[in-house]
Coordinates of C-alpha atoms in Angstrom, one line a residue:
Chain I
M22 CA 0.8 0.2 0.2
T23 CA 3.9 0.5 -2.6
A24 CA 3.5 2.6 -6.1
P25 CA 4.3 1.0 -9.0
V26 CA 8.7 0.9 -9.0
A27 CA 9.8 -1.0 -12.3
D28 CA 10.4 2.4 -14.1
P29 CA 14.1 3.3 -13.5
L30 CA 15.8 0.1 -13.8
T31 CA 14.0 -0.9 -17.1
R32 CA 14.8 2.6 -18.9
P33 CA 17.2 2.0 -21.5
G34 CA 18.5 4.9 -21.3
G35 CA 19.5 4.6 -17.7
S36 CA 21.9 1.3 -18.2
G37 CA 25.4 2.2 -19.6
A38 CA 25.2 -0.6 -22.2
S39 CA 23.4 1.9 -24.7
R40 CA 25.9 4.6 -24.3
P41 CA 29.7 3.3 -24.5
G42 CA 31.2 6.4 -24.9
R43 CA 30.5 7.1 -20.8
R44 CA 31.3 3.8 -19.8
A45 CA 34.7 2.9 -18.7
D46 CA 34.9 2.6 -14.8
G47 CA 33.9 5.9 -13.8
G48 CA 36.4 7.3 -16.3
A49 CA 34.3 10.6 -17.1
T50 CA 34.4 12.8 -19.6
S51 CA 32.9 16.0 -19.0
P52 CA 33.7 18.0 -16.2
L53 CA 30.1 17.2 -15.1
Q54 CA 30.8 13.6 -15.0
R55 CA 34.0 13.7 -13.1
R56 CA 32.7 16.1 -10.6
R57 CA 29.5 13.3 -10.6
A58 CA 31.7 10.2 -9.9
K59 CA 33.9 12.1 -7.5
M60 CA 30.6 12.4 -5.1
F61 CA 29.3 9.2 -5.8
W62 CA 29.8 7.7 -2.3
P63 CA 29.5 11.0 -0.3
F64 CA 26.0 11.1 -1.5
L65 CA 25.1 7.2 -1.8
L66 CA 26.7 6.2 1.3
P67 CA 24.1 7.3 4.2
A68 CA 21.2 5.7 2.2
L69 CA 23.2 2.6 1.7
V70 CA 23.9 2.2 5.3
L71 CA 20.3 2.9 6.6
Y72 CA 19.4 0.1 4.1
T73 CA 21.7 -2.8 4.4
A74 CA 21.4 -1.9 8.5
F75 CA 17.9 -2.2 8.7
M76 CA 16.7 -4.2 5.5
V77 CA 19.3 -6.3 4.4
G78 CA 21.0 -7.3 7.6
P79 CA 17.4 -8.0 8.9
T80 CA 16.6 -10.1 5.9
L81 CA 20.0 -12.3 6.0
A82 CA 19.8 -12.4 9.9
S83 CA 16.4 -14.4 9.8
F84 CA 17.6 -17.0 7.7
W85 CA 20.2 -17.7 10.4
I86 CA 18.0 -17.0 13.0
S87 CA 14.8 -19.7 11.2
L88 CA 17.8 -22.1 11.9
H89 CA 17.7 -21.7 15.9
S90 CA 15.2 -21.5 18.4
W91 CA 15.1 -18.6 20.3
D92 CA 12.7 -16.3 22.3
G93 CA 14.7 -13.1 21.9
I94 CA 16.6 -13.2 25.3
T95 CA 18.0 -16.3 25.9
P96 CA 21.2 -17.2 23.8
M97 CA 20.0 -18.9 20.4
T98 CA 20.3 -22.8 20.3
W99 CA 21.0 -24.6 17.2
R100 CA 17.7 -26.3 15.7
G101 CA 18.5 -26.9 12.2
L102 CA 15.7 -27.3 9.9
T103 CA 13.6 -28.8 12.8
N104 CA 11.6 -25.1 12.4
F105 CA 10.6 -25.8 9.1
H106 CA 9.7 -29.7 10.0
L107 CA 7.4 -28.3 12.0
L108 CA 6.2 -25.4 10.0
L109 CA 5.4 -28.1 7.5
A110 CA 3.3 -30.0 9.7
D111 CA 1.6 -26.8 11.4
P112 CA -2.4 -26.5 10.1
V113 CA -1.9 -23.0 11.2
F114 CA 0.7 -22.2 9.0
H115 CA -0.7 -24.7 6.1
T116 CA -4.0 -22.0 7.3
A117 CA -1.8 -19.1 6.9
L118 CA 0.1 -19.7 3.1
L119 CA -2.9 -20.9 1.7
N120 CA -4.8 -17.8 2.5
T121 CA -1.8 -15.3 1.3
L122 CA -2.1 -17.2 -1.9
V123 CA -5.8 -17.1 -1.6
I124 CA -5.3 -13.1 -0.9
L125 CA -2.9 -13.6 -4.1
F126 CA -4.4 -15.0 -6.4
G127 CA -8.5 -15.3 -5.7
V128 CA -8.4 -11.3 -4.1
G129 CA -5.8 -10.7 -6.5
A130 CA -8.1 -11.7 -9.7
A131 CA -11.1 -10.1 -8.6
V132 CA -9.6 -6.6 -7.8
F133 CA -8.0 -6.7 -11.6
A134 CA -11.3 -7.9 -13.0
L135 CA -13.1 -5.2 -10.9
S136 CA -10.5 -2.3 -11.7
F137 CA -10.2 -3.0 -15.4
A138 CA -14.0 -3.1 -15.7
L139 CA -14.6 0.2 -13.7
T140 CA -11.6 1.9 -15.9
M141 CA -13.5 0.6 -19.0
L142 CA -16.6 2.3 -18.1
L143 CA -15.1 5.0 -16.3
R144 CA -13.3 5.9 -19.6
D145 CA -15.6 8.2 -21.7
M146 CA -17.9 9.3 -18.4
A147 CA -19.4 12.5 -17.4
G148 CA -17.8 13.5 -13.9
R149 CA -15.1 11.1 -14.0
R150 CA -12.6 12.9 -12.1
F151 CA -14.8 13.0 -9.8
A152 CA -15.7 9.5 -10.0
R153 CA -12.0 8.5 -10.0
A154 CA -11.5 10.3 -6.6
V155 CA -14.0 8.9 -4.8
I156 CA -13.3 5.4 -5.9
F157 CA -9.5 5.8 -5.1
F158 CA -10.6 7.4 -1.4
P159 CA -9.9 4.4 0.7
S160 CA -6.9 3.8 -0.5
I161 CA -5.3 6.5 1.8
V162 CA -7.4 5.7 4.4
S163 CA -5.9 3.5 7.7
P164 CA -7.2 -0.4 7.0
L165 CA -8.1 0.0 10.3
V166 CA -11.0 2.5 10.1
L167 CA -11.9 0.4 7.0
A168 CA -11.8 -3.1 8.9
I169 CA -14.7 -1.6 11.7
F170 CA -16.7 -0.4 9.4
W171 CA -16.7 -3.4 7.0
G172 CA -17.2 -5.2 10.4
F173 CA -20.1 -3.2 11.0
L174 CA -21.8 -3.6 7.7
F175 CA -22.1 -7.5 8.4
Q176 CA -21.9 -8.2 12.0
Q177 CA -25.3 -9.1 13.2
R178 CA -28.1 -6.5 13.9
G179 CA -25.3 -4.6 11.8
L180 CA -26.3 -2.6 8.3
L181 CA -26.7 -5.8 6.4
D182 CA -28.2 -7.8 8.9
S183 CA -30.6 -5.3 9.7
L184 CA -31.5 -4.9 5.6
L185 CA -32.0 -8.3 5.6
T186 CA -34.4 -8.7 8.4
G187 CA -36.0 -5.3 7.2
L188 CA -36.6 -7.6 4.1
G189 CA -38.1 -10.2 6.2
M190 CA -35.6 -12.7 5.5
A191 CA -35.9 -14.7 8.8
D192 CA -33.4 -17.3 8.1
R193 CA -30.1 -14.9 8.2
P194 CA -26.7 -15.8 7.6
N195 CA -24.0 -15.1 10.6
F196 CA -22.0 -13.5 8.3
L197 CA -18.9 -13.1 10.5
G198 CA -19.5 -16.0 12.5
D199 CA -19.3 -18.7 9.5
H200 CA -17.7 -16.4 6.4
L201 CA -15.7 -14.3 7.9
W202 CA -12.7 -14.9 5.7
L203 CA -15.0 -14.8 2.6
I204 CA -15.9 -11.4 4.4
V205 CA -12.4 -10.0 4.7
C206 CA -11.8 -11.4 1.2
L207 CA -14.4 -9.1 -0.2
G208 CA -13.2 -6.3 2.2
M209 CA -9.8 -6.7 1.0
V210 CA -11.3 -6.2 -2.6
W211 CA -12.8 -2.9 -1.9
M212 CA -10.1 -1.8 -0.1
S213 CA -7.5 -2.1 -2.9
T214 CA -9.7 -1.8 -6.0
G215 CA -9.2 2.4 -6.2
L216 CA -5.6 2.2 -6.4
Y217 CA -5.2 -0.1 -9.1
V218 CA -8.2 1.4 -10.9
T219 CA -6.4 4.8 -10.9
I220 CA -2.8 3.0 -12.0
I221 CA -4.9 1.2 -15.2
M222 CA -6.8 4.8 -15.9
A223 CA -3.1 5.9 -16.3
G224 CA -2.5 3.3 -18.5
V225 CA -5.1 3.1 -20.9
D226 CA -5.7 7.5 -21.2
Q227 CA -2.3 6.7 -23.0
I228 CA -4.2 5.1 -25.5
P229 CA -5.0 7.1 -28.7
P230 CA -8.7 7.6 -28.9
Y231 CA -8.7 7.0 -33.0
L232 CA -8.0 3.8 -31.9
Y233 CA -11.6 3.8 -30.4
E234 CA -13.3 5.4 -32.9
E235 CA -12.4 2.9 -35.3
C236 CA -13.8 0.1 -33.1
E237 CA -16.8 2.3 -33.0
L238 CA -17.1 2.6 -36.8
A239 CA -16.2 -1.4 -36.9
G240 CA -19.4 -2.1 -35.0
A241 CA -16.5 -3.9 -32.6
T242 CA -18.6 -4.7 -28.9
A243 CA -17.3 -3.8 -25.7
W244 CA -15.3 -7.1 -25.4
Q245 CA -13.4 -7.1 -28.6
R246 CA -12.5 -3.5 -27.3
F247 CA -11.0 -4.3 -24.3
R248 CA -8.9 -8.0 -26.1
Y249 CA -7.8 -5.9 -29.4
V250 CA -7.4 -2.6 -28.3
T251 CA -6.9 -1.7 -24.3
F252 CA -5.3 -5.0 -23.1
P253 CA -2.7 -5.2 -25.7
L254 CA -2.0 -1.9 -25.1
T255 CA -1.8 -1.8 -21.3
W256 CA -0.1 -4.8 -21.3
D257 CA 3.1 -2.8 -19.6
V258 CA 1.1 -1.1 -17.1
I259 CA -0.8 -4.6 -16.3
A260 CA 2.9 -6.7 -15.7
T261 CA 3.8 -3.9 -13.3
T262 CA 0.9 -3.8 -11.8
T263 CA 1.2 -7.7 -11.1
V264 CA 4.3 -7.1 -9.6
L265 CA 3.1 -4.5 -7.3
W266 CA 0.2 -6.5 -6.4
T267 CA 2.2 -9.4 -5.7
V268 CA 4.3 -7.3 -3.3
S269 CA 1.8 -5.5 -1.7
S270 CA -0.8 -8.6 -1.1
L271 CA 1.7 -10.1 1.0
K272 CA 2.3 -7.0 3.5
I273 CA -1.6 -7.3 4.4
F274 CA -1.3 -7.0 8.0
D275 CA -3.8 -4.5 9.8
F276 CA -6.7 -4.9 8.1
I277 CA -7.1 -8.4 9.3
L278 CA -5.4 -7.4 12.4
A279 CA -8.3 -5.2 13.1
F280 CA -10.9 -8.2 13.0
G281 CA -9.1 -9.5 16.4
G282 CA -10.7 -6.2 17.2
T283 CA -7.9 -4.7 19.7
T284 CA -4.2 -4.4 20.5
N285 CA -4.3 -7.6 22.7
D286 CA -6.9 -9.8 20.9
L287 CA -6.0 -11.8 17.7
P288 CA -8.3 -12.6 14.8
P289 CA -9.3 -16.3 14.9
T290 CA -6.5 -18.2 12.9
S291 CA -8.8 -19.0 10.2
T292 CA -8.1 -15.6 8.9
W293 CA -4.4 -15.5 9.4
N294 CA -1.9 -14.9 6.4
T295 CA 1.8 -15.3 7.0
A296 CA 2.6 -11.6 8.2
L297 CA -0.3 -12.8 11.3
F298 CA 1.0 -15.8 11.4
I299 CA 4.8 -14.2 12.4
Y300 CA 2.9 -11.8 14.4
G301 CA 0.9 -14.2 16.3
N302 CA 3.8 -16.7 17.3
T303 CA 6.3 -13.8 18.3
F304 CA 4.7 -10.5 19.6
G305 CA 0.9 -10.5 19.3
G306 CA -2.0 -11.6 21.9
R307 CA -2.5 -11.7 25.2
V308 CA 0.6 -14.2 26.3
P309 CA 2.8 -13.1 23.6
L310 CA 4.8 -16.7 22.4
Y311 CA 8.1 -15.0 21.3
Q312 CA 9.2 -18.3 19.1
F313 CA 11.6 -16.2 17.0
G314 CA 13.3 -19.1 15.7
Y315 CA 9.8 -20.4 14.5
A316 CA 8.5 -17.3 13.1
S317 CA 11.6 -16.6 11.3
A318 CA 11.3 -20.1 9.5
A319 CA 8.2 -19.1 8.2
A320 CA 9.7 -15.4 7.5
V321 CA 11.8 -17.4 5.1
V322 CA 9.3 -19.3 3.7
T323 CA 7.0 -16.1 2.6
L324 CA 10.1 -14.3 1.3
V325 CA 11.0 -17.4 -0.8
T326 CA 7.6 -17.6 -2.1
I327 CA 8.0 -13.8 -2.8
I328 CA 10.9 -14.5 -4.6
V329 CA 9.8 -17.3 -7.4
L330 CA 6.4 -15.9 -7.7
V331 CA 8.2 -12.0 -8.9
V332 CA 10.4 -14.3 -11.3
L333 CA 8.0 -16.4 -12.3
L334 CA 5.7 -13.7 -13.0
R335 CA 8.4 -11.1 -14.7
R336 CA 9.0 -14.4 -17.0
L337 CA 5.3 -15.0 -17.8
T338 CA 4.8 -11.4 -18.5
R339 CA 8.1 -10.1 -20.4
R340 CA 6.7 -9.8 -23.9
E341 CA 7.0 -7.0 -26.8
A342 CA 5.6 -3.7 -25.7
V343 CA 3.3 -2.9 -28.9
Q344 CA 4.5 0.1 -30.8
L345 CA 1.9 2.8 -31.9
Chain G
M5 CA -23.0 -2.8 -42.7
S6 CA -26.0 -1.1 -43.0
I7 CA -27.4 2.2 -42.0
A8 CA -30.1 0.4 -39.7
A9 CA -27.6 -1.8 -37.8
L10 CA -25.3 1.0 -37.9
R11 CA -28.0 2.8 -35.9
R12 CA -29.2 -0.4 -34.3
S13 CA -25.8 -1.3 -32.9
S14 CA -25.3 2.7 -31.3
R15 CA -29.0 2.5 -29.5
R16 CA -27.5 -1.0 -28.2
S17 CA -24.3 0.5 -26.7
S18 CA -26.0 3.8 -25.2
T19 CA -28.2 1.2 -23.4
W20 CA -25.4 -0.6 -22.2
R21 CA -23.7 2.8 -21.3
K22 CA -26.4 3.6 -19.3
V23 CA -26.4 0.6 -17.8
A24 CA -22.9 0.7 -17.1
S25 CA -22.5 3.9 -15.7
A26 CA -25.3 3.3 -13.4
A27 CA -23.1 0.2 -11.9
V28 CA -20.2 2.7 -11.4
W29 CA -22.8 4.9 -10.0
L30 CA -23.7 2.5 -7.6
V31 CA -20.0 1.8 -6.6
I32 CA -19.6 5.4 -6.0
A33 CA -22.6 5.9 -4.3
F34 CA -21.5 2.7 -1.8
N35 CA -18.1 4.9 -1.3
L36 CA -19.9 7.9 -0.4
A37 CA -22.4 6.2 2.0
V38 CA -19.7 4.2 4.2
F39 CA -18.2 7.9 4.9
L40 CA -21.7 9.6 5.5
W41 CA -23.1 7.1 7.4
V42 CA -19.7 7.2 9.7
F43 CA -20.5 10.5 10.3
V44 CA -24.2 10.6 10.7
N45 CA -24.2 7.9 13.4
S46 CA -21.0 9.6 15.1
L47 CA -23.7 11.9 16.3
R48 CA -26.2 9.2 17.5
S49 CA -26.5 7.0 21.0
H50 CA -25.0 3.6 21.0
A51 CA -29.0 2.3 21.9
E52 CA -30.6 4.3 18.8
I53 CA -27.7 2.6 16.2
F54 CA -28.3 -0.7 17.6
A55 CA -32.0 -1.1 17.0
N56 CA -31.7 1.0 13.7
P57 CA -28.6 1.4 12.2
W58 CA -30.3 2.6 8.9
G59 CA -31.5 5.8 10.8
L60 CA -31.0 9.2 11.3
P61 CA -30.0 11.1 14.5
R62 CA -33.2 12.0 16.5
T63 CA -30.9 14.8 18.5
L64 CA -27.5 15.5 17.8
H65 CA -24.9 13.6 20.4
T66 CA -22.1 15.7 19.8
E67 CA -21.0 14.8 23.1
N68 CA -19.8 11.4 21.4
W69 CA -16.7 13.4 20.0
M70 CA -16.0 15.2 23.1
N71 CA -16.1 11.7 25.1
A72 CA -13.9 9.8 21.7
W73 CA -11.4 12.7 22.5
V74 CA -11.2 12.4 26.2
T75 CA -11.3 9.1 26.1
S76 CA -9.0 7.7 23.2
G77 CA -6.1 9.5 24.0
F78 CA -6.2 10.4 20.3
G79 CA -5.1 14.3 21.3
A80 CA -1.4 12.8 22.2
A81 CA -1.2 10.0 19.7
I82 CA -2.0 13.1 16.9
G83 CA 1.0 14.9 18.2
N84 CA 2.9 11.6 18.8
S85 CA 1.9 11.0 14.6
V86 CA 2.5 14.0 13.4
L87 CA 5.6 14.5 14.9
V88 CA 6.8 11.3 13.6
C89 CA 5.3 11.1 10.2
I90 CA 7.2 14.2 9.3
T91 CA 10.3 13.9 10.8
A92 CA 10.2 10.8 9.2
A93 CA 9.4 11.9 5.6
V94 CA 11.5 14.7 5.7
G95 CA 14.3 12.6 6.6
I96 CA 13.2 10.1 3.6
V97 CA 13.7 12.6 1.1
V98 CA 16.6 14.2 2.3
I99 CA 18.5 10.8 2.1
S100 CA 17.2 9.6 -0.8
A101 CA 17.3 12.4 -2.9
P102 CA 21.3 12.6 -3.3
A103 CA 21.5 9.0 -4.1
G104 CA 18.7 8.7 -6.1
Y105 CA 19.9 11.7 -8.0
I106 CA 23.8 10.3 -7.9
L107 CA 22.3 6.7 -9.2
A108 CA 20.4 8.1 -12.6
K109 CA 23.2 10.3 -12.7
T110 CA 26.2 8.2 -13.3
N111 CA 26.5 6.0 -15.6
R112 CA 29.2 2.9 -14.0
R113 CA 28.5 -0.5 -13.8
L114 CA 28.4 0.7 -9.9
S115 CA 25.4 2.8 -10.3
E116 CA 23.1 0.0 -11.9
V117 CA 24.3 -2.8 -9.0
A118 CA 23.7 -0.1 -6.1
L119 CA 20.2 0.7 -8.2
M120 CA 19.3 -3.0 -8.4
Y121 CA 20.3 -3.4 -4.7
I122 CA 18.4 -0.9 -3.6
A123 CA 15.5 -2.0 -5.8
V124 CA 15.3 -5.4 -3.9
G125 CA 14.5 -3.8 -1.0
V126 CA 10.7 -2.4 -2.2
G127 CA 9.5 -6.3 -2.3
V128 CA 11.0 -7.3 1.7
P129 CA 7.9 -7.4 3.5
T130 CA 7.9 -5.9 7.1
Q131 CA 6.9 -9.5 8.8
V132 CA 10.0 -10.6 7.2
I133 CA 12.8 -8.4 8.8
V134 CA 10.4 -7.5 11.9
I135 CA 12.3 -10.1 14.7
P136 CA 15.8 -9.2 13.5
L137 CA 14.7 -5.3 13.6
F138 CA 13.0 -5.6 17.2
T139 CA 16.4 -7.5 18.6
I140 CA 18.5 -4.4 16.5
V141 CA 16.7 -1.7 17.8
Q142 CA 16.8 -3.2 21.3
R143 CA 20.4 -3.2 21.5
L144 CA 20.5 0.2 20.0
G145 CA 18.5 1.2 23.1
L146 CA 15.6 2.7 20.9
L147 CA 12.5 0.1 21.9
N148 CA 9.8 2.2 22.9
S149 CA 11.2 5.5 21.5
L150 CA 9.5 7.8 18.8
F151 CA 13.2 8.5 17.7
G152 CA 13.9 4.4 16.8
L153 CA 10.2 4.6 15.2
V154 CA 11.5 7.2 13.1
V155 CA 14.8 5.9 12.1
V156 CA 13.4 2.4 11.0
Y157 CA 10.5 4.3 9.3
V158 CA 13.3 6.4 7.4
A159 CA 15.4 3.6 6.7
L160 CA 13.0 0.6 4.8
N161 CA 11.2 4.0 3.2
L162 CA 14.1 4.0 1.9
P163 CA 14.3 1.7 -1.6
F164 CA 11.3 2.9 -3.0
T165 CA 11.7 6.8 -2.4
I166 CA 15.2 6.1 -4.1
F167 CA 13.5 4.4 -6.9
L168 CA 11.2 6.9 -7.4
L169 CA 13.4 9.9 -7.2
A170 CA 15.8 8.4 -9.8
G171 CA 13.3 8.3 -12.2
F172 CA 12.9 12.0 -11.9
F173 CA 16.1 12.9 -11.9
R174 CA 17.1 10.8 -14.8
S175 CA 14.7 13.0 -17.2
M176 CA 16.0 16.1 -15.8
P177 CA 18.7 18.1 -18.4
D178 CA 22.4 18.5 -17.4
E179 CA 22.5 22.3 -18.2
L180 CA 22.1 24.2 -15.9
E181 CA 24.7 22.2 -13.5
E182 CA 27.1 22.4 -16.1
A183 CA 27.0 26.4 -16.3
A184 CA 27.0 26.2 -12.4
A185 CA 30.3 23.9 -12.5
L186 CA 31.9 26.1 -15.1
D187 CA 31.0 29.0 -12.5
G188 CA 32.6 27.3 -9.6
A189 CA 30.1 26.3 -7.6
G190 CA 30.8 23.2 -5.2
S191 CA 28.9 19.7 -6.4
L192 CA 27.2 20.0 -2.9
R193 CA 26.0 23.5 -3.7
T194 CA 25.3 22.9 -7.1
F195 CA 22.9 20.0 -5.6
A196 CA 21.1 21.7 -3.0
Q197 CA 20.4 25.1 -5.0
I198 CA 20.2 23.9 -8.4
V199 CA 19.5 20.0 -8.8
A200 CA 17.2 20.0 -5.7
P201 CA 14.8 22.6 -6.6
M202 CA 14.1 21.4 -10.5
A203 CA 13.2 18.2 -9.0
R204 CA 10.7 19.6 -6.5
S205 CA 8.0 18.3 -7.9
G206 CA 9.1 14.9 -7.6
M207 CA 10.6 15.2 -4.1
T208 CA 6.7 16.4 -2.8
T209 CA 5.6 13.2 -4.4
A210 CA 7.9 11.7 -2.7
L211 CA 7.0 13.5 0.6
I212 CA 3.4 13.4 0.5
L213 CA 3.4 9.5 -0.6
N214 CA 5.9 8.8 2.7
L215 CA 3.4 11.2 4.5
V216 CA 0.2 8.9 3.8
W217 CA 1.8 5.3 4.8
L218 CA 3.5 6.5 7.5
W219 CA 0.0 8.1 8.9
A220 CA -1.6 4.5 8.6
E221 CA 1.1 2.4 9.4
V222 CA 0.6 0.0 12.2
F223 CA 2.9 -3.1 12.2
L224 CA 6.2 -1.8 13.4
A225 CA 4.3 1.3 15.5
L226 CA 2.7 -2.3 17.3
I227 CA 5.9 -4.0 17.6
L228 CA 8.6 -0.8 18.6
I229 CA 6.2 1.1 21.0
Q230 CA 4.9 0.1 24.1
S231 CA 3.6 2.8 26.7
T232 CA 0.4 4.7 26.1
S233 CA 2.2 8.1 26.3
K234 CA 3.8 7.1 23.0
Q235 CA 1.4 5.5 20.7
T236 CA 0.9 6.7 17.4
L237 CA -2.2 7.4 16.2
P238 CA -3.5 3.7 14.7
L239 CA -2.3 2.7 18.2
A240 CA -4.1 4.5 19.5
L241 CA -7.1 3.6 17.3
L242 CA -6.6 -0.2 18.0
N243 CA -6.5 1.0 22.3
F244 CA -9.4 2.8 21.7
M245 CA -11.0 0.0 20.6
A246 CA -10.1 -2.4 22.7
Q247 CA -11.4 0.0 25.6
Q248 CA -15.2 0.3 24.1
Q249 CA -14.9 -3.8 24.0
Y250 CA -14.2 -4.4 27.8
G251 CA -16.0 -0.8 28.9
G252 CA -19.2 -2.2 27.1
N253 CA -19.5 -0.9 23.8
D254 CA -20.6 2.5 22.5
Y255 CA -20.9 2.4 19.0
G256 CA -21.6 6.1 18.9
Q257 CA -18.4 7.2 20.4
L258 CA -16.6 4.6 18.2
L259 CA -17.6 6.4 15.6
A260 CA -17.2 9.8 16.7
G261 CA -13.4 8.3 17.3
I262 CA -13.5 6.9 13.7
G263 CA -14.6 10.6 12.6
I264 CA -11.9 11.7 14.7
I265 CA -9.6 10.2 12.4
L266 CA -11.0 10.7 9.2
L267 CA -11.5 14.3 9.1
P268 CA -7.8 15.4 8.6
V269 CA -7.6 12.9 6.1
L270 CA -10.6 14.4 4.1
A271 CA -9.4 17.3 4.6
A272 CA -6.0 16.7 2.9
Y273 CA -7.8 14.6 0.2
I274 CA -9.5 17.4 -0.9
W275 CA -6.8 19.6 -0.6
L276 CA -3.8 17.6 -2.2
G277 CA -6.1 15.1 -3.8
R278 CA -5.5 15.3 -7.3
R279 CA -1.3 15.5 -6.4
I280 CA -2.1 12.0 -3.9
I281 CA -3.8 10.1 -6.6
E282 CA -1.2 10.8 -9.4
G283 CA 1.9 10.5 -7.4
M284 CA 0.6 6.7 -6.4
T285 CA 0.1 6.2 -10.1
V286 CA 3.1 7.2 -11.2
G287 CA 6.1 5.6 -13.1
A288 CA 3.3 2.5 -13.9
G289 CA 2.0 4.5 -17.0
K290 CA 5.1 4.5 -18.8

């Protein structure tokens, strides 16, 4: 879970290009600029070193490891693209990749639709602060806790099951047994919606109220209000949030893991995403497999997928913001 | 539009509004009911919950909470989690603040490139780097050590925090700093005594956000921590679930365990709720 981030890079004042006078390679003009230039490396270096050592290095190493067979202990042996060929033929990986995309697009669409609906409904409601606080709360609770409750809700003789029994329904579906993946997806919608409601709400709050008053006067329907006012004016927020969702949906791990029940048991492979796939092939399970090379290949595929999707999304959502 | 039509439409919209707000309140009621249910049932026995999950406690089984506390090892785990989360969150902010400041306030090509380079890290999911990370931590001899976990937590949360803080620093005026420079205060002192205090609200937001995320972090802890004595709270919860499964399910106790985990989060939320919400939505509305 991360908050939106596109801000500092896109703000025009931040790039040197708009202030040509101050630009020339560190040749700062004011004493303050000169001092800052002197502090550049001392201030930046600790962060840069840690980030490079623990994040950039490992990312690149994943590419290297993916070309080998390795258990983490004995020396690596070169394998070329074999791991990738194996991945292509592995039905478990197909499911994991497909599930990852289902979360990204399916769960994502549901989260966005629901968030927009809730935002519009909350817009002029009494007690909206309280409502927002309650809807947001699951976002800060450990997904493990949410998953345990979600299990209780749907398990046999659980909350929903006994409610249906009480209503006299004899032929009750075995939710967790037969529809586990659907239940997990619904749970992710519930878990994620709160954050996106508050983000979109913050965007909608920037829209001047007189626009809605004019809509009212013109007799616009709720849908027209949404289509011609809210949606275009929150476009920037939507663009940032879709990138945010893309990135954070691929990180979902513990909510699914908890459906395996314990530290040792993994959930059924039908619910795996790529994070679970990598964990399941390395450290997870009662007898960890430690297939570092193979799992790294899955990591590389995941990473490439993210890069392609983020670039595509940014292309698709690039549009001039509506000026008020 | 005739007056009658206008009136009709406003009546329609008021019915619509009623239906809509009923729907919203239903969602809210669901969320409240979830947590209420957990607390109510944490006071019932396993047999009672299993017989009827919708019932109310007949006698208060407060011993569930005692038992959960004893069998789960949550006490030690909370200690570990508090130690790790606070150290890591403070470390993240202390390292990110100067970096974010210098990247926001210098107009060099290099600072743009560096910010870009760091921004990329926000999009890298843990699972992509976890294998090399495990190896590095192992080589450093920091496997199964809380310090090792802190180092990894700090490094991995830098990109987002630097990014967040760069935004804060960019919007700050230069005047005070110029005055301090004229007075001959050193750069480090200026930063610590003038700049950082001005960015206090941004740094507090960063601190709270990191605490919230680290408190619930599972993946890295699961891989880097192996012994029970060093487990963080989410790991203790996973182990507690395992115990419940093998030692015969006791839902009452499991729910009490969840209650123990929820209470501090709930307290923090009531205390800092607005700050957390605004922190997590910051930047998106701009």
